[in-house]
Amino acid sequence: MREPLLPLDLTRFRNANRGDPPLTKLPPVRLVARLVDEYVFALLVQAALESFAAENAARLAVMMAAHRNIECTLEDPTGEISRLRQEQITTELIELASGTEALHDGTAGAVRSQPWRFP
């Protein structure tokens, strides 16, 4: 955004001309010169602060994009791990079911009289 410093934009001060003029001990020429200095300084500080805010907003946008990218990248391995784990569980359940069925059918030998013990 561009904003001219000179000539001064006196429309910003229209409402400031109410009431009695301020009491000062400075000569009017010197007072106006110092006020102009302060006004230009205030405009420069405003521009610097807006620049700083814009830079921080840009950094935040980049960080948010990187965060989204990391989340998307992590979803692929996490999904693969979940799928492999589910396949392993399914395989174990099928083995247990077929082993139980084999025991009941008598095809796997005599049923043990002792309870199952896990090593």
Coordinates of C-alpha atoms in Angstrom, one line a residue:
M1 CA 0.0 0.0 0.0
R2 CA 1.4 3.4 -0.9
E3 CA 0.6 6.5 1.0
P4 CA 2.2 9.9 0.3
L5 CA 4.0 11.7 3.1
L6 CA 4.0 15.1 1.5
P7 CA 2.0 17.2 1.0
L8 CA 0.3 16.7 4.4
D9 CA -3.2 15.4 4.3
L10 CA -4.9 18.0 6.4
T11 CA -8.3 16.3 6.0
R12 CA -7.3 14.0 8.8
F13 CA -7.4 16.9 11.2
R14 CA -10.7 18.6 10.4
N15 CA -12.4 17.7 13.7
A16 CA -9.3 18.8 15.7
N17 CA -10.1 22.6 15.1
R18 CA -12.7 22.8 17.7
G19 CA -12.5 25.0 20.8
D20 CA -9.7 27.3 21.8
P21 CA -6.2 26.9 20.4
P22 CA -3.7 25.1 22.6
L23 CA -1.5 27.1 24.9
T24 CA 2.2 26.8 23.9
K25 CA 5.4 28.5 24.7
L26 CA 6.9 27.8 21.3
P27 CA 6.8 30.2 18.4
P28 CA 4.2 29.1 15.9
V29 CA 6.7 28.4 13.1
R30 CA 8.8 26.2 15.4
L31 CA 5.7 24.5 16.7
V32 CA 4.4 23.7 13.2
A33 CA 7.8 22.4 12.2
R34 CA 8.0 20.0 15.2
L35 CA 4.4 18.9 14.7
V36 CA 5.2 18.1 11.1
D37 CA 8.3 16.1 12.2
E38 CA 6.1 14.1 14.7
Y39 CA 3.5 13.5 12.0
V40 CA 6.0 12.2 9.5
F41 CA 7.5 10.0 12.2
A42 CA 4.1 8.6 13.1
L43 CA 3.4 7.8 9.5
L44 CA 6.7 6.0 9.1
V45 CA 6.1 4.0 12.3
Q46 CA 2.6 3.1 11.1
A47 CA 4.1 1.9 7.8
A48 CA 6.7 -0.2 9.6
L49 CA 4.1 -1.8 11.9
E50 CA 1.9 -2.7 8.9
S51 CA 4.9 -4.2 7.2
F52 CA 5.7 -6.2 10.3
A53 CA 2.1 -7.4 10.5
A54 CA 2.1 -8.4 6.9
E55 CA 5.4 -10.3 7.3
N56 CA 4.0 -12.2 10.3
A57 CA 0.8 -13.0 8.4
A58 CA 2.8 -14.4 5.5
R59 CA 4.9 -16.5 7.9
L60 CA 1.8 -17.8 9.6
A61 CA 0.3 -18.8 6.2
V62 CA 3.5 -20.7 5.2
M63 CA 3.5 -22.4 8.6
M64 CA -0.1 -23.5 8.3
A65 CA 0.5 -24.8 4.7
A66 CA 3.5 -26.8 6.0
H67 CA 1.4 -28.2 8.9
R68 CA -1.3 -29.3 6.4
N69 CA 1.4 -30.9 4.2
I70 CA 2.8 -32.8 7.2
E71 CA -0.6 -34.0 8.2
C72 CA -1.3 -35.3 4.6
T73 CA 2.1 -37.0 4.5
L74 CA 1.5 -38.7 7.8
E75 CA -1.9 -40.0 6.9
D76 CA -0.5 -42.3 4.2
P77 CA 1.9 -44.3 6.5
T78 CA -0.6 -44.3 9.3
G79 CA -3.3 -45.7 7.0
E80 CA -1.0 -48.4 5.7
I81 CA 0.0 -49.4 9.2
S82 CA -3.7 -49.6 10.2
R83 CA -4.5 -51.7 7.1
L84 CA -1.6 -54.1 7.8
R85 CA -2.6 -54.5 11.4
Q86 CA -6.2 -55.2 10.4
E87 CA -5.0 -57.9 8.0
Q88 CA -2.9 -59.4 10.8
I89 CA -5.9 -59.5 13.1
T90 CA -8.1 -61.0 10.4
T91 CA -5.6 -63.7 9.7
E92 CA -5.3 -64.5 13.4
L93 CA -9.1 -64.7 13.8
I94 CA -9.3 -67.0 10.7
E95 CA -6.6 -69.3 12.2
L96 CA -8.3 -69.4 15.5
A97 CA -11.7 -70.2 14.0
S98 CA -10.4 -72.9 11.7
G99 CA -8.4 -74.4 14.6
T100 CA -11.5 -74.5 16.8
E101 CA -13.5 -76.0 13.9
A102 CA -10.9 -78.6 13.4
L103 CA -10.9 -79.6 17.1
H104 CA -14.7 -80.0 17.1
D105 CA -14.7 -82.0 13.8
G106 CA -12.0 -84.3 15.3
T107 CA -9.7 -83.9 12.3
A108 CA -6.9 -82.4 14.3
G109 CA -6.6 -85.4 16.7
A110 CA -8.1 -86.1 20.1
V111 CA -9.4 -83.2 22.2
R112 CA -7.1 -82.5 25.1
S113 CA -8.5 -83.1 28.5
Q114 CA -6.3 -80.4 30.1
P115 CA -7.2 -76.8 29.7
W116 CA -5.2 -74.8 27.2
R117 CA -2.0 -73.2 28.5
F118 CA -0.3 -70.4 26.7
P119 CA 3.5 -70.4 26.9

